Short mmCIF file of C-alpha atoms in Angstrom, two decimals:
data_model
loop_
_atom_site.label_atom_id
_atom_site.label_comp_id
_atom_site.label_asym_id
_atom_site.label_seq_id
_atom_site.Cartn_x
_atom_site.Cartn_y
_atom_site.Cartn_z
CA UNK A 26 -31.04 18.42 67.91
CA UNK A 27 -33.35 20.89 66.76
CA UNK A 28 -30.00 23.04 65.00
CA UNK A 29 -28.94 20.06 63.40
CA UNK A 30 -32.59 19.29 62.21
CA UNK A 31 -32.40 23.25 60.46
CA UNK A 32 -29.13 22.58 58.52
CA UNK A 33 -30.07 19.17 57.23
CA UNK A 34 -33.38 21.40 55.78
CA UNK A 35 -31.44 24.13 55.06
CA UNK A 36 -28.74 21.98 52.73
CA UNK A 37 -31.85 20.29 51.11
CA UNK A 38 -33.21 23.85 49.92
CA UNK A 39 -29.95 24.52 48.62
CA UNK A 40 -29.64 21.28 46.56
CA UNK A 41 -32.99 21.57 45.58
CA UNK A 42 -32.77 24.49 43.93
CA UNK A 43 -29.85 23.95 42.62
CA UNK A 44 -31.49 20.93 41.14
CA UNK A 45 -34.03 23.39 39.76
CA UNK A 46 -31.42 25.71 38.03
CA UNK A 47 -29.53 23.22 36.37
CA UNK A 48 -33.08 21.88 34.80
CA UNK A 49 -33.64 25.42 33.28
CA UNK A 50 -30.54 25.12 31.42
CA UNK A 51 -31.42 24.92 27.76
CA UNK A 52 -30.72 25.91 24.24
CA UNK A 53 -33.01 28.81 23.14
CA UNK A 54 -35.10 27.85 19.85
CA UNK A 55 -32.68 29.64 17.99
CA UNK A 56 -29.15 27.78 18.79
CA UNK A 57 -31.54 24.31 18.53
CA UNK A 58 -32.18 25.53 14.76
CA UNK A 59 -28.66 26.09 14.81
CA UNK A 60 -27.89 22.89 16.12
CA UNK A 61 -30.73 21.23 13.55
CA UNK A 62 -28.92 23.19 10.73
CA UNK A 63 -25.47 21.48 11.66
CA UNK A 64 -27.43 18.05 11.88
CA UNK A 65 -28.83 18.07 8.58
CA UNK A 66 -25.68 19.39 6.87
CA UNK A 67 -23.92 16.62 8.44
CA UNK A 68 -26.69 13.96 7.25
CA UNK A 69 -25.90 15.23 3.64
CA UNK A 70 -22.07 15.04 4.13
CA UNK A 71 -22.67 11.37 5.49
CA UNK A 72 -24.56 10.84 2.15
CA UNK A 73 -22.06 11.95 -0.03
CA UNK A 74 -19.33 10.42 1.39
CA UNK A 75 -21.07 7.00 1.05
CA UNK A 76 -21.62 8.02 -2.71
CA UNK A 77 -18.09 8.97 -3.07
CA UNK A 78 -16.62 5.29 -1.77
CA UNK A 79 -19.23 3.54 -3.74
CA UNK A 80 -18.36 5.10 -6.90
CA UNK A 81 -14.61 5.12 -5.85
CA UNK A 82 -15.05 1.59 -5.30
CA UNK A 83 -16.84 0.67 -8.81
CA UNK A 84 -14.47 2.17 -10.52
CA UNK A 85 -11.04 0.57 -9.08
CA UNK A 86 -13.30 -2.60 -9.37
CA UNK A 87 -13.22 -1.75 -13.16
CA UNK A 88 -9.72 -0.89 -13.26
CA UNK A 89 -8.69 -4.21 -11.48
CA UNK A 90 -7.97 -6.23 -14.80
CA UNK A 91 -5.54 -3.60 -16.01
CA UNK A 92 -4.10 -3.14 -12.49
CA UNK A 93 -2.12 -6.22 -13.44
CA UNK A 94 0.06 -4.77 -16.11
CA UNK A 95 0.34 -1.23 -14.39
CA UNK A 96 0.15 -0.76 -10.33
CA UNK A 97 1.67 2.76 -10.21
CA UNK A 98 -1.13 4.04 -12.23
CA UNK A 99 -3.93 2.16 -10.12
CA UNK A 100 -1.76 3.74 -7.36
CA UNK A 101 -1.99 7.45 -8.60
CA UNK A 102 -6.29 6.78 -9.59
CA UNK A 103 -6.82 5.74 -5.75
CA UNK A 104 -4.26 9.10 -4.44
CA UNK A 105 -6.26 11.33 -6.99
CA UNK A 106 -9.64 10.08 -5.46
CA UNK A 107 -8.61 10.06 -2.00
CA UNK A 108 -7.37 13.79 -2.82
CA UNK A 109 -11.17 14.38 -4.24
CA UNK A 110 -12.76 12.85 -1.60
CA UNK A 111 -16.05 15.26 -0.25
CA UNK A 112 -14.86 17.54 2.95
CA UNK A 113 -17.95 18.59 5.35
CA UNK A 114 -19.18 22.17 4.72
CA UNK A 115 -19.10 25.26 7.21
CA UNK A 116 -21.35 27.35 4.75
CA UNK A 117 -24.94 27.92 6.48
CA UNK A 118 -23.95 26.61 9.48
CA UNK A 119 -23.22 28.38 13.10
CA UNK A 120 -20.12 27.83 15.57
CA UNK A 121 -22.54 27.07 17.84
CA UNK A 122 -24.62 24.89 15.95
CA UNK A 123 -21.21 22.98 14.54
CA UNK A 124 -20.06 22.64 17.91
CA UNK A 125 -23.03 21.48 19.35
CA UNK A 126 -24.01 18.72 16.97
CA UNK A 127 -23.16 15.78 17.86
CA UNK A 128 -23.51 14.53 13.98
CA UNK A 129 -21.39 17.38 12.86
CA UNK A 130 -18.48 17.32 15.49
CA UNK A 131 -18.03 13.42 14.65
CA UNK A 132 -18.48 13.29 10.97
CA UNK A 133 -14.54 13.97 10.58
CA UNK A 134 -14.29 10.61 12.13
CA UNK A 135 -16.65 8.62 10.27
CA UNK A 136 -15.33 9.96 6.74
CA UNK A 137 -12.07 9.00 8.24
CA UNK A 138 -13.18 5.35 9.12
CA UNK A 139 -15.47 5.24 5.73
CA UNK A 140 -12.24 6.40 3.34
CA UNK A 141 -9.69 4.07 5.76
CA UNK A 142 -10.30 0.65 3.31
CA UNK A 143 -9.24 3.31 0.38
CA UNK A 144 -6.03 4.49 2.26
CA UNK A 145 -5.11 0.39 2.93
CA UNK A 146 -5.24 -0.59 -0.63
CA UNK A 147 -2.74 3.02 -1.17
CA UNK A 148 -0.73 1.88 1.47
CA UNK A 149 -0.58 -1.98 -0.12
CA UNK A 150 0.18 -0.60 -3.33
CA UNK A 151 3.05 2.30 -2.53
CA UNK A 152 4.50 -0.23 0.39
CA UNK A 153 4.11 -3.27 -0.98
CA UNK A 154 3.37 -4.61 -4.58
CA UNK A 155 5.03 -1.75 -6.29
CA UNK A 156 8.81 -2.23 -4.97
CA UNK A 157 7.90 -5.95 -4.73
CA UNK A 158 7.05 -6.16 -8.26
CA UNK A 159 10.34 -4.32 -9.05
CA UNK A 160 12.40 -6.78 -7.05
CA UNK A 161 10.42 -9.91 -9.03
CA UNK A 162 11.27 -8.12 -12.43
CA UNK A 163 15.09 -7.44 -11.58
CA UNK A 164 15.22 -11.30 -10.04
CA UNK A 165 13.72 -11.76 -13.97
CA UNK A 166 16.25 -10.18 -15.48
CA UNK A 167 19.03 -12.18 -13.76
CA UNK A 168 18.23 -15.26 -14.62
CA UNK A 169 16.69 -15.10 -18.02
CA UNK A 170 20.82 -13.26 -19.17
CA UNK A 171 21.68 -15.81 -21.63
CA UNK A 172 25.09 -15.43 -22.55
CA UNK A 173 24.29 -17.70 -25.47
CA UNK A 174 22.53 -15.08 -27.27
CA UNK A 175 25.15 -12.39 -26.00
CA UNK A 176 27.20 -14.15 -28.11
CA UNK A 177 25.23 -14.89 -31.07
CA UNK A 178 27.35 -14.09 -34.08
CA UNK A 179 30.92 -14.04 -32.32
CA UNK A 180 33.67 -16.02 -33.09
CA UNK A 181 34.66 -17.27 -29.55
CA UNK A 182 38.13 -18.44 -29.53
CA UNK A 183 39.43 -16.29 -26.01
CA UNK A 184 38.07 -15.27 -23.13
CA UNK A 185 37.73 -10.98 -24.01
CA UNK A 186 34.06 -11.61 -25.53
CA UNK A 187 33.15 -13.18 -22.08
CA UNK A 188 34.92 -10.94 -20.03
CA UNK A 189 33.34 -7.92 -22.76
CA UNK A 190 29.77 -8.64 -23.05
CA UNK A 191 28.43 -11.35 -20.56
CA UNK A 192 30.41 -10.64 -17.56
CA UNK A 193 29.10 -6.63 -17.65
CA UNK A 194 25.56 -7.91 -18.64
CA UNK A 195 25.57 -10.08 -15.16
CA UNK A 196 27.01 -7.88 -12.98
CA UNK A 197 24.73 -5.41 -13.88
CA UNK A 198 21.87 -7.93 -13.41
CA UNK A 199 22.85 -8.51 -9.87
CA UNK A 200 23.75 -4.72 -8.83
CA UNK A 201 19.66 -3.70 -10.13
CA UNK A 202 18.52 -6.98 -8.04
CA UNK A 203 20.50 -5.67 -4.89
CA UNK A 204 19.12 -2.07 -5.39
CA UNK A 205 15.42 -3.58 -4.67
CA UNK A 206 13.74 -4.46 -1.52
CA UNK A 207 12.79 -8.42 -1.41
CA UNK A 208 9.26 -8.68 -0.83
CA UNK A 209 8.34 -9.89 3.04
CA UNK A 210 9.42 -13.60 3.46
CA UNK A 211 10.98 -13.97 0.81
CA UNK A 212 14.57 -13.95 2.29
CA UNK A 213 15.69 -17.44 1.09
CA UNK A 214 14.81 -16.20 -2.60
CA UNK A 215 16.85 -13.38 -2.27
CA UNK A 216 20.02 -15.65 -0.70
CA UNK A 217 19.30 -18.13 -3.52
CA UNK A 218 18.83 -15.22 -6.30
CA UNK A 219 22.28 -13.15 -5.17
CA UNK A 220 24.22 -16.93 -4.83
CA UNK A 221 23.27 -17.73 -8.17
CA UNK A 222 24.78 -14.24 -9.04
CA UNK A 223 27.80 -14.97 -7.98
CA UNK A 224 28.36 -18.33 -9.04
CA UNK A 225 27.48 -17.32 -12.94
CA UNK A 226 29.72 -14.08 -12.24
CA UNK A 227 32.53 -16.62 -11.30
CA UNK A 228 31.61 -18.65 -13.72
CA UNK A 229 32.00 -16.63 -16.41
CA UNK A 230 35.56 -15.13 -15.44
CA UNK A 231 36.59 -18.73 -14.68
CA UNK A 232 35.39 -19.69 -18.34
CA UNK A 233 36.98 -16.56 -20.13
CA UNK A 234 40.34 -17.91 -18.22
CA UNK A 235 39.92 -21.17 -19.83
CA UNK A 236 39.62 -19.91 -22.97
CA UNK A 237 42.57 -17.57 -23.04
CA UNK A 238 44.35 -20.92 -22.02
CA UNK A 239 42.94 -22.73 -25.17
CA UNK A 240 41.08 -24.86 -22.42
CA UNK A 241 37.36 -25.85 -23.52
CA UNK A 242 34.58 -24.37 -22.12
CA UNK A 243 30.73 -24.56 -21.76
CA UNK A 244 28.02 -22.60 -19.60
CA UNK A 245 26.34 -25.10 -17.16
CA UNK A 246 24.09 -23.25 -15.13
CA UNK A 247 21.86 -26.80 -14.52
CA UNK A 248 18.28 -26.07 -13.60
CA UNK A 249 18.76 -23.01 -11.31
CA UNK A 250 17.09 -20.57 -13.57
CA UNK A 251 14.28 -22.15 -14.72
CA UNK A 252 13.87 -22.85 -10.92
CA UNK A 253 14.04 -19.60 -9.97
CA UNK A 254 12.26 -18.01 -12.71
CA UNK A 255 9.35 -20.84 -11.14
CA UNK A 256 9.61 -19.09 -7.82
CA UNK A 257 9.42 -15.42 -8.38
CA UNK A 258 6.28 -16.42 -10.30
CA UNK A 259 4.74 -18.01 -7.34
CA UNK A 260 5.80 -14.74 -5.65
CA UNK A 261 4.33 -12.46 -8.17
CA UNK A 262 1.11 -14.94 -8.35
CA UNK A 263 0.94 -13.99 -4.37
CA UNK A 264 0.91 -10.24 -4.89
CA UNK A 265 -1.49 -10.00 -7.50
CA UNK A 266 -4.18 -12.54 -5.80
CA UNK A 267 -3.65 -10.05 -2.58
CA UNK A 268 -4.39 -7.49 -4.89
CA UNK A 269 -7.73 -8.62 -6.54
CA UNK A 270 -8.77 -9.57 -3.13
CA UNK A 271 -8.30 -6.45 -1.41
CA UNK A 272 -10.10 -4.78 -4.67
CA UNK A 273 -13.14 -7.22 -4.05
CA UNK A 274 -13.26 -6.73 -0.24
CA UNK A 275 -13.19 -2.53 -0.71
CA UNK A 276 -16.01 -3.15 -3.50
CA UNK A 277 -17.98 -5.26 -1.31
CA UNK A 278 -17.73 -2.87 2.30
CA UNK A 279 -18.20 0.12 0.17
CA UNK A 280 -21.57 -1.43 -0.84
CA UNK A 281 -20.82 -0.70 -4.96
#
């Protein structure tokens, strides 16, 4: 009993004291100037960072009205300012007191989350209205070929002017539409845009044969491009209200 009563005190020294030593563990005044050093340099890095997306932010805010006739140049302001944005000195600063400071090891992180709203409206821009926009111009294109005004000044009396002029101005509508991405639910457009393709395409080869046969013939394309001239508007409306509200939302968090 009285062994067993010696290591229990023993063991308790032990701890003890190894309590004791683990208490005297601390930074000498000169690595906690070091780490005060790293603190304050990270305060002023937090500081200009804020400045940076607040300005940032004012000025896409300005930009926003023009943004509407020219995304790949609001595009190439927000890469340019992302590529500017303020990086956290090492000058007058320690290892130690760097890798020590809690302030300085995470400011990476909070310029990261600060400059994220920045590198969403890139992102929206590069991924989404730009090529979107391109498909809604191409869809434009298609349906506003008239061959009426193709053909303004001819003498139509076979089917070569059709087959000549219209026929190559429609294909080549539909081959730029196909080379663009359709913007995100907008399959059914894209169906309806690529049938109505098709159907003018035949149309017009069907027409020049009627012609070459003396056979009258008239373009009838009904209302399907003023319909779908309508839609890709919507479209387009859709993307540039996204826009604006994204530009409003990154004004507004950046506090500008």
């Amino acid at each position: 009993m009285k062994k067993r009563l010696r290591a229990f005190t023993v063991t308790s020294v032990v701890i003890g004291v190894g309590l004791v030593l683990a208490g005297l563990v601390v930074d000498s005044p000169a690595e906690q100037a070091q780490i005060r050093t790293a603190d304050r340099v990270a305060a002023r890095h937090h500081n200009a960072v804020k400045r940076f997306t607040t300005t940032t932010a004012a000025s896409i805010a300005g930009k926003k009205a023009d943004s509407t006739k020219d995304y790949s140049a609001l595009l190439s302001f927000v890469d340019e300012r992302l590529g500017a944005a303020p990086r956290i000195p090492t000058s007058g600063t320690t290892t130690f007191g760097r890798e020590h400071s809690r302030a300085y090891r995470t400011a990476a992180e909070r310029q990261k989350f600060a400059l994220q709203p920045f590198r969403s409206l890139a992102a929206f821009l590069r991924d989404g209205a730009i090529p979107d926009l391109a498909y809604i111009a191409a869809g434009r294109k298609l349906v506003q070929v008239s061959p009426a005004k193709i053909l303004e000044g001819f003498q139509v009396s076979t089917g070569t002017p059709l087959r000549e002029f219209v026929l190559p101005a429609f294909e080549k509508a539909r081959d730029d539409l196909k080379k663009q991405d359709p913007p995100a639910d907008s399959k059914l457009l894209r169906i309806d845009l690529e049938t109505y393709a098709d159907d003018v395409i035949s149309m017009t080869k069907d027409g020049a044969d009627k012609l070459d046969r003396q056979t009258n013939f008239v373009f009838d394309f009904g209302a399907r491009p003023d319909d779908l001239f309508r839609r890709l508007g919507i479209v387009e409306t859709t993307i540039r209200s996204e826009l604006a509200t994204r530009i409003d939302e990154l004004e507004s968090s950046s506090g500008a």
